[in-house]
Every structure is written in structure tokens, then in C-alpha cells.
Short mmCIF file of N, CA, C and O in Angstrom, two decimals:
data_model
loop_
_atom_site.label_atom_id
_atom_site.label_comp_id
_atom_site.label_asym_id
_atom_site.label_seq_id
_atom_site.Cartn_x
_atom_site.Cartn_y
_atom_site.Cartn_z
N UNK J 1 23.53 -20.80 -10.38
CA UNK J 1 23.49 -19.66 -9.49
C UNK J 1 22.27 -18.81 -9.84
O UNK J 1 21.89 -18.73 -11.01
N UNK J 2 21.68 -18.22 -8.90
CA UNK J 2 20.08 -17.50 -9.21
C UNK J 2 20.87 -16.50 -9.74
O UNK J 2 22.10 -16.55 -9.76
N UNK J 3 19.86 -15.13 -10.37
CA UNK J 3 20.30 -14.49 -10.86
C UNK J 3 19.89 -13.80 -10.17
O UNK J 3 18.69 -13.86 -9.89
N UNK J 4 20.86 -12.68 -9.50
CA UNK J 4 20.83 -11.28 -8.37
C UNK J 4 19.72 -10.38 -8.81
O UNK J 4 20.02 -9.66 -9.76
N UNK J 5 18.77 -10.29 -8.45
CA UNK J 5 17.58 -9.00 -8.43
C UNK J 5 17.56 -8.01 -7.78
O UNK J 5 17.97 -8.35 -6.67
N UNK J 6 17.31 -6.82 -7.78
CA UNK J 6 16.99 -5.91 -6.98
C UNK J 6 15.66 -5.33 -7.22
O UNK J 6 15.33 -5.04 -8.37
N UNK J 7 14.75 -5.12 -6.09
CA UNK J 7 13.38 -4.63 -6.36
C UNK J 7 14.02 -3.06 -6.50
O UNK J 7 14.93 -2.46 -5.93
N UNK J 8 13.25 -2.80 -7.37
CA UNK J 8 13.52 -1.10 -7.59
C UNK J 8 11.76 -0.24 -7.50
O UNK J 8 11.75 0.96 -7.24
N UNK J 9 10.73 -0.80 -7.69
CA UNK J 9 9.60 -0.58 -7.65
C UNK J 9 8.37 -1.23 -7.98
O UNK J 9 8.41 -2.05 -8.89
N UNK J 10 7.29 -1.03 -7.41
CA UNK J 10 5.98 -1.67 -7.34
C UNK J 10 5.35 -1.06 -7.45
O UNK J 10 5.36 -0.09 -6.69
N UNK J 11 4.05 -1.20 -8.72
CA UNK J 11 3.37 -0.31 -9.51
C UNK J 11 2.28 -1.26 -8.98
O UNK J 11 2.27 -2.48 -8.88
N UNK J 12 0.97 0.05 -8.56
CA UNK J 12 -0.59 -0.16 -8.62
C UNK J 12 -1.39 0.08 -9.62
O UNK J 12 -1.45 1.22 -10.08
N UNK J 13 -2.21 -1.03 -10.18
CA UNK J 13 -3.44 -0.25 -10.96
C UNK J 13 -4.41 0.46 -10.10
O UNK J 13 -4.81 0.09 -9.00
N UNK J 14 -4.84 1.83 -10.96
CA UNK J 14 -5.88 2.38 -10.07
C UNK J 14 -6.66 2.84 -11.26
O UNK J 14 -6.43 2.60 -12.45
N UNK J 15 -8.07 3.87 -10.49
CA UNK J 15 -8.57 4.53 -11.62
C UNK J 15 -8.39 6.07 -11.42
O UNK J 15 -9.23 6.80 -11.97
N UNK J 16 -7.31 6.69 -10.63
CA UNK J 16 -6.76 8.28 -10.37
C UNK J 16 -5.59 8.01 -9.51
O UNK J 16 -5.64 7.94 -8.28
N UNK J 17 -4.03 7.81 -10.59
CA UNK J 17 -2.82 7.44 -10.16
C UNK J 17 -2.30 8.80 -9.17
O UNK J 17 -1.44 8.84 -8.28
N UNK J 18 -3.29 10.01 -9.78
CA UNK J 18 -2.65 11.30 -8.65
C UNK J 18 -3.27 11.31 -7.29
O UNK J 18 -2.68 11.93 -6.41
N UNK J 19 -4.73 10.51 -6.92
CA UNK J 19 -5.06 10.65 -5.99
C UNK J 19 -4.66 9.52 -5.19
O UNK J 19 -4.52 9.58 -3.97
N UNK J 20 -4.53 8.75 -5.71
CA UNK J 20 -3.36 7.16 -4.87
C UNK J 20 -2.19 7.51 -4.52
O UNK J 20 -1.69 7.21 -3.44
N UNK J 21 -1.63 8.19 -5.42
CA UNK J 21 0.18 8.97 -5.11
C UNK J 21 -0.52 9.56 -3.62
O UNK J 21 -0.34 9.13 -2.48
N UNK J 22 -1.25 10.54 -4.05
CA UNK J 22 -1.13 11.50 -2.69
C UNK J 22 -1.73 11.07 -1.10
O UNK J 22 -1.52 11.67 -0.04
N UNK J 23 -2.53 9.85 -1.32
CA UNK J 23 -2.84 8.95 -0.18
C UNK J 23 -1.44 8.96 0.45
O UNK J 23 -0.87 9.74 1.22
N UNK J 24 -0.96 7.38 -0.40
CA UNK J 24 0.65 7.50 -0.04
C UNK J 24 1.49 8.25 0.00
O UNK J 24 2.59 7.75 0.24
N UNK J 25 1.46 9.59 -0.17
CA UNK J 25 2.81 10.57 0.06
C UNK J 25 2.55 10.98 1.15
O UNK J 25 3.47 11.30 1.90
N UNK J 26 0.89 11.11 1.64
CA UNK J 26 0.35 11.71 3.08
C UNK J 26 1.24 10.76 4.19
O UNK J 26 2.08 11.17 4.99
N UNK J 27 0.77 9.31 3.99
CA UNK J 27 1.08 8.41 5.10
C UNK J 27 2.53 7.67 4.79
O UNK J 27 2.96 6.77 5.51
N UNK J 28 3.06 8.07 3.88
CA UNK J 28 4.90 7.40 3.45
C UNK J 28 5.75 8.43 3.83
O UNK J 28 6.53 8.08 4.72
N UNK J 29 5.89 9.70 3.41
CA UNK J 29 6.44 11.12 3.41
C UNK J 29 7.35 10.71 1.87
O UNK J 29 8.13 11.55 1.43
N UNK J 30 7.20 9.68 1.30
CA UNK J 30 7.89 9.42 0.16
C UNK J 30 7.50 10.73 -0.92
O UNK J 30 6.31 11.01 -1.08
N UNK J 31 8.66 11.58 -1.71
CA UNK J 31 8.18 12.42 -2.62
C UNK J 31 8.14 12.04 -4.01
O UNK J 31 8.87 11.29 -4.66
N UNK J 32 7.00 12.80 -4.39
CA UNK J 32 6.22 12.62 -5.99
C UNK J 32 7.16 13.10 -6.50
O UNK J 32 7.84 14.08 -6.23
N UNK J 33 7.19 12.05 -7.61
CA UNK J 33 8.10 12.45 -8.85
C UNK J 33 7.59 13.30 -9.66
O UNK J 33 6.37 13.46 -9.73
N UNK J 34 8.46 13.97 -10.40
CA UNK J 34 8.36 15.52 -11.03
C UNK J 34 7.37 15.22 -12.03
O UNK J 34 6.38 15.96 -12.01
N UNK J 35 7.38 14.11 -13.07
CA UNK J 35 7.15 13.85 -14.27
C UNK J 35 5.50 12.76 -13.87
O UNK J 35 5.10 11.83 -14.57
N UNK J 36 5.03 13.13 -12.92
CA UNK J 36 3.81 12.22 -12.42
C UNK J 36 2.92 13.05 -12.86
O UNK J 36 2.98 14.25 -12.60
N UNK J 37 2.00 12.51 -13.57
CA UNK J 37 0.55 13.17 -14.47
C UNK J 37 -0.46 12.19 -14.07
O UNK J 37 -0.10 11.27 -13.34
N UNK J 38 -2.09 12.26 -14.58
CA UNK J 38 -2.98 11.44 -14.29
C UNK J 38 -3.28 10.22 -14.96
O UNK J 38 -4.29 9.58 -14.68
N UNK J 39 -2.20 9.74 -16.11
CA UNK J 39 -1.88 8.48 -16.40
C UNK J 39 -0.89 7.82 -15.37
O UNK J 39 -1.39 7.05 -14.55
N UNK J 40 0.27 8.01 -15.34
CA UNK J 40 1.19 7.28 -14.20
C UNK J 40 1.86 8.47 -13.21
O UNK J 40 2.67 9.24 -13.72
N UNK J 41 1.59 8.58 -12.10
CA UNK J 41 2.05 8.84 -10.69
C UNK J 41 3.51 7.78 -10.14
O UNK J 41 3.62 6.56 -10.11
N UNK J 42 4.10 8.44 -9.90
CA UNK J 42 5.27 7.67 -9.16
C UNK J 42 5.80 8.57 -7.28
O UNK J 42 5.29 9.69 -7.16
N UNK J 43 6.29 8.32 -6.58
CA UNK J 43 6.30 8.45 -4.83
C UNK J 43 8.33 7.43 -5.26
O UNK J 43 8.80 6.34 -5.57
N UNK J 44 8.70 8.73 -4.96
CA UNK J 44 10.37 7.86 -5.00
C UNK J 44 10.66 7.84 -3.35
O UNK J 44 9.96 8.52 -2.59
N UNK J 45 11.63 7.08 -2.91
CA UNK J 45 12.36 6.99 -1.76
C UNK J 45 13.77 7.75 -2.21
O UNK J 45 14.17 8.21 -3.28
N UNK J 46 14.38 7.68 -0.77
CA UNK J 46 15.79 8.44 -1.34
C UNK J 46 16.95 6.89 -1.69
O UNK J 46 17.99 6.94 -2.35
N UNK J 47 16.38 5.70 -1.03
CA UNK J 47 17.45 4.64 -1.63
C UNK J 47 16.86 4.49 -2.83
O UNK J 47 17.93 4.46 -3.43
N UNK J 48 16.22 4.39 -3.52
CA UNK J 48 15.58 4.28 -5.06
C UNK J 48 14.83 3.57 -5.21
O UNK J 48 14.69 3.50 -6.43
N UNK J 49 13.83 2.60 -4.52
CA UNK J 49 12.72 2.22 -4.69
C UNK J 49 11.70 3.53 -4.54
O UNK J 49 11.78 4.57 -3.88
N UNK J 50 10.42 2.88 -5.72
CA UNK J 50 9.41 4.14 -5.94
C UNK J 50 8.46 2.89 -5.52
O UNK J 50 8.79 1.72 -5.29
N UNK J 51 6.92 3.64 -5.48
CA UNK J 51 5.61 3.22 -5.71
C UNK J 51 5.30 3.75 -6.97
O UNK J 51 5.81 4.85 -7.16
N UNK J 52 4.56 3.26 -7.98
CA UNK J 52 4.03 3.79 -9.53
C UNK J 52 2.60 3.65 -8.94
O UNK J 52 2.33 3.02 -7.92
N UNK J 53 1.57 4.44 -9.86
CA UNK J 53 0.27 4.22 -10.32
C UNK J 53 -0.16 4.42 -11.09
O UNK J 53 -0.38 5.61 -11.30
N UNK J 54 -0.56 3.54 -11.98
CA UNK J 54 -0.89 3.58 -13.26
C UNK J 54 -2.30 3.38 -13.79
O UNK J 54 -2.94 2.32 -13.81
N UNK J 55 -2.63 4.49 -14.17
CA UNK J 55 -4.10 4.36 -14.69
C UNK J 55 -4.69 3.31 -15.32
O UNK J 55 -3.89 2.71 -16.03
N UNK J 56 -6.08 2.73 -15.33
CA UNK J 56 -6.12 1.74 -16.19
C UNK J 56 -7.86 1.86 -16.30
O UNK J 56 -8.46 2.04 -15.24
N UNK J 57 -8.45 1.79 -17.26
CA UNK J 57 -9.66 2.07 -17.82
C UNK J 57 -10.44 1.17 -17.22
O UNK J 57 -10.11 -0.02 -17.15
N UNK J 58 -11.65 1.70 -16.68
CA UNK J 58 -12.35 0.34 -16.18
C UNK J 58 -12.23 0.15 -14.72
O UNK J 58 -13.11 -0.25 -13.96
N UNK J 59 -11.29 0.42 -14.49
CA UNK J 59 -10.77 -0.32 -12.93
C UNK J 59 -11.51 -0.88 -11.99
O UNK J 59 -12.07 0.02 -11.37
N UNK J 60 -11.82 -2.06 -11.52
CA UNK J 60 -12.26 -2.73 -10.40
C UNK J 60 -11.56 -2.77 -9.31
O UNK J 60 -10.41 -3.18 -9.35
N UNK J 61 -12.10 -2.37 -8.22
CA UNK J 61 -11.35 -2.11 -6.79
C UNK J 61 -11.03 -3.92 -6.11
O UNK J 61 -11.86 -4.82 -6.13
N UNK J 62 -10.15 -3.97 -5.78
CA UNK J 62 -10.48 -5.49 -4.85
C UNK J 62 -11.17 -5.21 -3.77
O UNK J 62 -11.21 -4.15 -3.14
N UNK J 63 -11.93 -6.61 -3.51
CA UNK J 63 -12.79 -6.25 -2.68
C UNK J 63 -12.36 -7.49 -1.67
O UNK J 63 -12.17 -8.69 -1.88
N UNK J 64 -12.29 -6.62 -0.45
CA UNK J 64 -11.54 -7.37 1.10
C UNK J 64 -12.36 -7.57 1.72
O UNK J 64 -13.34 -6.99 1.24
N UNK J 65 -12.70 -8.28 2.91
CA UNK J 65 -11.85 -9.49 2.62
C UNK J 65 -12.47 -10.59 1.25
O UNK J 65 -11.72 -11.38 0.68
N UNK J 66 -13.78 -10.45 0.93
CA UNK J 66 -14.34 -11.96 0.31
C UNK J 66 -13.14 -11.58 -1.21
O UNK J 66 -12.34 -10.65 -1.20
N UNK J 67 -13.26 -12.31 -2.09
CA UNK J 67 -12.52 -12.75 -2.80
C UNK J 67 -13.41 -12.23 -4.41
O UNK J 67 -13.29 -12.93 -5.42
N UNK J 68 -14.07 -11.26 -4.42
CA UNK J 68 -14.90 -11.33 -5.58
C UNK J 68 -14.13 -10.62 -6.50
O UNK J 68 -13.86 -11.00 -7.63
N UNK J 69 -13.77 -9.49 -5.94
CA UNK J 69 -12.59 -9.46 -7.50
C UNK J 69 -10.92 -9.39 -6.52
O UNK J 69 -10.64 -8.42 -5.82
N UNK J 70 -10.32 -10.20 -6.63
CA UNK J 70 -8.82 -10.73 -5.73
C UNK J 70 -8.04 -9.22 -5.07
O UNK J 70 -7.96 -8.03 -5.36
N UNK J 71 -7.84 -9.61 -4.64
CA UNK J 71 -6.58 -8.62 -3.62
C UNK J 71 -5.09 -8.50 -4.71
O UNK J 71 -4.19 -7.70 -4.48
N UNK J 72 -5.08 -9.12 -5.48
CA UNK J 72 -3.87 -8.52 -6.41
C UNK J 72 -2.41 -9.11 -5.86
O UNK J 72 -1.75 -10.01 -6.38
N UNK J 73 -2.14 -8.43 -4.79
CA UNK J 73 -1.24 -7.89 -4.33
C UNK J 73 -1.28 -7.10 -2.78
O UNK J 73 -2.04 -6.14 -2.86
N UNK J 74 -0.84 -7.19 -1.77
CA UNK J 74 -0.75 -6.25 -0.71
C UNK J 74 0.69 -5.99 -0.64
O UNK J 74 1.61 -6.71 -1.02
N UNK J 75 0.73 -4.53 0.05
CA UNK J 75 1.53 -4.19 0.84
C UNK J 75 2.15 -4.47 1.84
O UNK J 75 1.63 -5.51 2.25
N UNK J 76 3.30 -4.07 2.81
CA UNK J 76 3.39 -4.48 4.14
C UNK J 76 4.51 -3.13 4.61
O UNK J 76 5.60 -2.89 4.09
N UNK J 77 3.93 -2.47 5.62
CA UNK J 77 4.70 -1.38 6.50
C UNK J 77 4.86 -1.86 7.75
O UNK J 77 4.10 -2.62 8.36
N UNK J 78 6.03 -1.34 8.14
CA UNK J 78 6.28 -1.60 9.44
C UNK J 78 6.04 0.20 10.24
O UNK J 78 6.17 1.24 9.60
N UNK J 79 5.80 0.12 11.27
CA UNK J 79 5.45 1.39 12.15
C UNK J 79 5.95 0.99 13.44
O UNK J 79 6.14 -0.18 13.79
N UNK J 80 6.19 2.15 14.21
CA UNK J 80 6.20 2.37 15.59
C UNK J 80 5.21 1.84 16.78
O UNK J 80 5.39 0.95 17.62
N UNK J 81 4.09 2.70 16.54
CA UNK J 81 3.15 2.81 17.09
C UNK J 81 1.46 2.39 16.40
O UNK J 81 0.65 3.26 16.08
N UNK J 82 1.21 0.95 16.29
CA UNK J 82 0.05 0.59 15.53
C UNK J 82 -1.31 1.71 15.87
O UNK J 82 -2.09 1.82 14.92
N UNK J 83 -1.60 2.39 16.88
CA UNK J 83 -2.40 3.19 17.50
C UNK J 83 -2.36 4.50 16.63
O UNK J 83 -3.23 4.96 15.90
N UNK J 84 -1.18 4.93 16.91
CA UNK J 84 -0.81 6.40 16.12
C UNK J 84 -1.01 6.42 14.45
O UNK J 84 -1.49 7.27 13.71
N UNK J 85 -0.49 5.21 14.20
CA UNK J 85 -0.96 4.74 12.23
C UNK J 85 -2.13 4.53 12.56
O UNK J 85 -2.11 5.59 13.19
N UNK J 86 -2.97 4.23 12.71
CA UNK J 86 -4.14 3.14 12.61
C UNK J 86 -5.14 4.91 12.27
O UNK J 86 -5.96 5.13 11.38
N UNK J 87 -4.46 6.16 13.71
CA UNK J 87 -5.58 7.41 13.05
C UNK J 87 -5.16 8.26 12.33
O UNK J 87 -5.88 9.22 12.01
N UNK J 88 -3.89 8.13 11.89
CA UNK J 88 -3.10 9.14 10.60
C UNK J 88 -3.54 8.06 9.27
O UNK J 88 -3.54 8.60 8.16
N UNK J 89 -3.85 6.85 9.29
CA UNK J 89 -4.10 6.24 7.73
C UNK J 89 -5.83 5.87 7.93
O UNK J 89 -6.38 5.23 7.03
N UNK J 90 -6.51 6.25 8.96
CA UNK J 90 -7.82 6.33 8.46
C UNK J 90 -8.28 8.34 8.19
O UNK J 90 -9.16 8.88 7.52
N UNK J 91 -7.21 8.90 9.05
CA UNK J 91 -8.19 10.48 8.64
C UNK J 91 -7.34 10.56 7.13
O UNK J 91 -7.95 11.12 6.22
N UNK J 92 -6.28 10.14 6.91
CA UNK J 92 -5.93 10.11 5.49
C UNK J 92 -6.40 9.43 4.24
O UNK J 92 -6.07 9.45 3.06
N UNK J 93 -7.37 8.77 5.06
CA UNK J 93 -8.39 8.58 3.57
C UNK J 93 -8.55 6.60 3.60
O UNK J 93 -9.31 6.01 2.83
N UNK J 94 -7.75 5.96 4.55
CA UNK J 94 -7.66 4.78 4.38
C UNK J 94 -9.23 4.19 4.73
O UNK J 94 -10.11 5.03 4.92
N UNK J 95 -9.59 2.67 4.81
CA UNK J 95 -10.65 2.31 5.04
C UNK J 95 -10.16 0.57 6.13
O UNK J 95 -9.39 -0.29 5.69
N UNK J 96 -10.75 0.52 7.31
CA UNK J 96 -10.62 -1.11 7.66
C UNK J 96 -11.54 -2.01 7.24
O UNK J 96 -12.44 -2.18 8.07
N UNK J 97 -11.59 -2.38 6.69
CA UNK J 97 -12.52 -3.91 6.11
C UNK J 97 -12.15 -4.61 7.35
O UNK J 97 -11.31 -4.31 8.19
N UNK J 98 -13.33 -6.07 7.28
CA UNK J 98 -13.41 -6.68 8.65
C UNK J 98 -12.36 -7.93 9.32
O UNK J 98 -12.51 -8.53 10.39
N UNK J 99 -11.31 -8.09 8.37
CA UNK J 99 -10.08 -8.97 8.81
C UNK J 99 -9.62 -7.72 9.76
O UNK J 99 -9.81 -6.53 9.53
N UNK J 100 -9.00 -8.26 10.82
CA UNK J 100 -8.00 -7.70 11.35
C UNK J 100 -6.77 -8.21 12.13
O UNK J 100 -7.01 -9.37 12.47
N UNK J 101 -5.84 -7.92 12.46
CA UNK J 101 -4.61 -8.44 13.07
C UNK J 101 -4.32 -8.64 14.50
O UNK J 101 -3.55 -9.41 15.08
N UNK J 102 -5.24 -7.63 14.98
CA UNK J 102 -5.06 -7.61 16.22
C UNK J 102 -3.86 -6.42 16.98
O UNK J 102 -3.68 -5.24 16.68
N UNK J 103 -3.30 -7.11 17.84
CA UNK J 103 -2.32 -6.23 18.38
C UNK J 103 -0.98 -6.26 17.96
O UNK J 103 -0.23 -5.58 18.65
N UNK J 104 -0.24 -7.15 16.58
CA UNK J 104 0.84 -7.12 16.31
C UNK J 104 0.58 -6.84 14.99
O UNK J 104 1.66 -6.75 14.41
N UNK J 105 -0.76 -6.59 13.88
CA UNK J 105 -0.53 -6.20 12.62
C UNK J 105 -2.14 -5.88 12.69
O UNK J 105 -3.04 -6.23 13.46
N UNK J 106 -2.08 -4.78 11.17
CA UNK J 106 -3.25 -4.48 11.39
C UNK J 106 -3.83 -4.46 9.48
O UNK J 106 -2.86 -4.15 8.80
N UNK J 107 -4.80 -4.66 8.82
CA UNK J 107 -5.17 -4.48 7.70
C UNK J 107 -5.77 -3.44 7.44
O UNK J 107 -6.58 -3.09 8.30
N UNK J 108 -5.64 -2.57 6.25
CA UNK J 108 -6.71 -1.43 5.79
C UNK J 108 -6.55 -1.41 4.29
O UNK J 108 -5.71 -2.02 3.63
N UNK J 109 -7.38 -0.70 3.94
CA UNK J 109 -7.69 -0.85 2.29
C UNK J 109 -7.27 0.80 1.87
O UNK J 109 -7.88 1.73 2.39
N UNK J 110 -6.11 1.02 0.85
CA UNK J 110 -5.98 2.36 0.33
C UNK J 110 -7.17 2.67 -0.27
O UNK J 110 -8.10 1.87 -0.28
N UNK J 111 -7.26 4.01 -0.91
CA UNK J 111 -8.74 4.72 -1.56
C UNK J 111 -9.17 4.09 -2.66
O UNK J 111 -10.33 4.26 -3.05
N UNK J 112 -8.20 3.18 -3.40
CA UNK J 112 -8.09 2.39 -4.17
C UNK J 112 -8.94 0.91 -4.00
O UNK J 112 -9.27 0.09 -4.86
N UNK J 113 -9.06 0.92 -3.13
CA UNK J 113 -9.41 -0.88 -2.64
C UNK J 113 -7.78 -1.62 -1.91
O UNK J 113 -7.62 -2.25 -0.86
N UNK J 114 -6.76 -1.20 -3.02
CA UNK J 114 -5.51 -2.31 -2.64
C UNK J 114 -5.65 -2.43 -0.83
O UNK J 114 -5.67 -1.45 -0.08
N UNK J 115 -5.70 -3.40 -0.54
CA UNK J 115 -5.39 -4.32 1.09
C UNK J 115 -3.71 -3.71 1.29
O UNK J 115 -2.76 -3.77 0.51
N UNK J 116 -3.82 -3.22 2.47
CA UNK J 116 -2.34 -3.74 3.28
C UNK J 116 -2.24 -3.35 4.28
O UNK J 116 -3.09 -2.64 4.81
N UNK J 117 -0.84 -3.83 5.00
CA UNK J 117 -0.92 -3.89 6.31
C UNK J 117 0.08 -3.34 6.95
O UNK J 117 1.11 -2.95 6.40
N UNK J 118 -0.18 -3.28 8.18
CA UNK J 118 0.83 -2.32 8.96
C UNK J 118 1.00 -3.22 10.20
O UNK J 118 0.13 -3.83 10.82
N UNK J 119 2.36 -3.16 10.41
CA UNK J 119 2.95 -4.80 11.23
C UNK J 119 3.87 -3.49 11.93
O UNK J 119 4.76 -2.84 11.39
N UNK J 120 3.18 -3.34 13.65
CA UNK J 120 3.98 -3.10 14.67
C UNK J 120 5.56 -3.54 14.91
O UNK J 120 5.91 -4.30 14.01
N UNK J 121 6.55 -3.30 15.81
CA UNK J 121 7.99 -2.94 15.81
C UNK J 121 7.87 -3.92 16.35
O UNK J 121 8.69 -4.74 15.94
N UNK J 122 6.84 -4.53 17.56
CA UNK J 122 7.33 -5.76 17.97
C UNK J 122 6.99 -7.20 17.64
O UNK J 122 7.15 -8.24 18.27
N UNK J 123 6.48 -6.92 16.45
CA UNK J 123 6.75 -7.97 15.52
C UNK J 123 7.18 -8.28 14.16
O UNK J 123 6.85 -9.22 13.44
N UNK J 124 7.84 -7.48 13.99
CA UNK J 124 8.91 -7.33 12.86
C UNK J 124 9.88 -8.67 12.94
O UNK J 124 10.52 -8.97 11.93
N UNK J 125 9.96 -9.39 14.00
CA UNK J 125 10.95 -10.54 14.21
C UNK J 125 10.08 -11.60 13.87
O UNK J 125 10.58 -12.72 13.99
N UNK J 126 8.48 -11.53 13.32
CA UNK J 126 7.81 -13.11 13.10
C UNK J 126 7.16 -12.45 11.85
O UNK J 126 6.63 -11.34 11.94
N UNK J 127 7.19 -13.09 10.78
CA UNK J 127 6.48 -12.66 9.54
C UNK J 127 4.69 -12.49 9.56
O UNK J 127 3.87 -13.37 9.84
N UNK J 128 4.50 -11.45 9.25
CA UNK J 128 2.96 -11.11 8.88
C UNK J 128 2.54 -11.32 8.46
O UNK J 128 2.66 -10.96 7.29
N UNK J 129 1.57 -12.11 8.81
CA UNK J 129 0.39 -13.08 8.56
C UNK J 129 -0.56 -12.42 6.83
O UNK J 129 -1.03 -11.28 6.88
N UNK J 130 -0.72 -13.19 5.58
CA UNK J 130 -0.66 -12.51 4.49
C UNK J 130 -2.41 -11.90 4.73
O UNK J 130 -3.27 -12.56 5.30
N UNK J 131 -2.58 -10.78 4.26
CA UNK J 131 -3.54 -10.44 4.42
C UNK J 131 -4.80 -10.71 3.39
O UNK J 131 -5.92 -10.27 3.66
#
């Protein structure tokens, strides 16, 4: 029998865990945890998954799409309205690199570099294409 998991959270490396928190608290409404400083930042939900960010010396951004230092890891949000996200997560600081999804998902890069994507309501029923 597998053994039952529950995701409880997913931590980013960055090189300013308070200014990555506050990207994502702009465009999540998820709230910063009390005990978040400029080593690790945390963004809780009210079911109990968080986002972390954790400082890390050095930091290299991934760079999207070519592959020169890897994508890590992406994200994936679902939204309403791909139009209405697409200008609340670029005046919030996001960036589009030149993959894109088209009209059922869309890619952007947090301030960070991390890639992810934002997959419209009406396609939430076919999995999003990995970015």
C-alpha cells in the first residue's frame, strides 16, 4: 500500500524571500506569515498549504524558455479570466518570456525567474501542457 501524503507546502529558492512573498501575496491574496524575515518568507492559505522562500546565496534565476540554468520547478494556477490575470500579474511585477499557451494557458516568469502558469476555467478538465 503507498504511503498517504499530504502536500502541505512548496518552498522557492530566491535571492529576496520578502520580495517573492509579496509578488505572491499581491497576485494569491494568500497571507504572510508572522514569523517571515529576509532569510525565509512563508504566504499561508487558510486550508494549510503555504508557499516558503528561502534565501540562498548566489542565486541564479532560471532562465525561460532555453534551458541554461533549468526551470527547477513551475507552478500552476487556475483563474477565471486569462485576460484579467495576464494585467494584474504583469503590473504586479510578473514578466512573459516567449513560450506561450495561447488561449487555454498562459506562461510568465515571477521576479524571481521561477516559470509558471496560469490555466483558464475552461480548461481545467485537460491537463496543462508543462511549461
Amino acid at each position: 500500500m503507498p504511503l498517504r501524503m499530504k502536500l502541505t507546502a512548496i518552498t522557492l529558492d530566491c535571492a529576496d524571500p520578502m520580495e517573492l512573498a509579496a509578488f505572491y501575496q499581491r497576485v494569491t491574496g494568500y497571507d504572510l506569515h508572522p514569523e517571515s524575515d529576509a532569510d525565509f518568507a512563508g504566504l499561508t492559505r487558510e486550508d494549510g498549504i503555504s508557499i516558503g522562500f528561502q534565501r540562498v546565496d548566489d542565486y541564479r534565476a532560471p532562465h525561460w524558455p532555453d534551458q541554461t540554468v533549468p526551470q527547477q520547478l513551475h507552478l500552476d494556477f487556475h483563474v477565471d479570466d486569462l485576460a484579467e490575470a495576464e494585467a494584474l500579474l504583469l503590473e504586479s511585477g510578473a514578466a512573459r518570456p516567449e513560450q506561450q499557451g495561447g488561449e487555454r494557458w498562459r506562461v510568465f516568469t515571477d521576479p524571481a525567474g521561477h516559470p509558471f502558469c496560469v490555466v483558464g476555467a475552461v480548461a481545467m478538465d485537460t491537463p496543462a501542457a508543462p511549461a
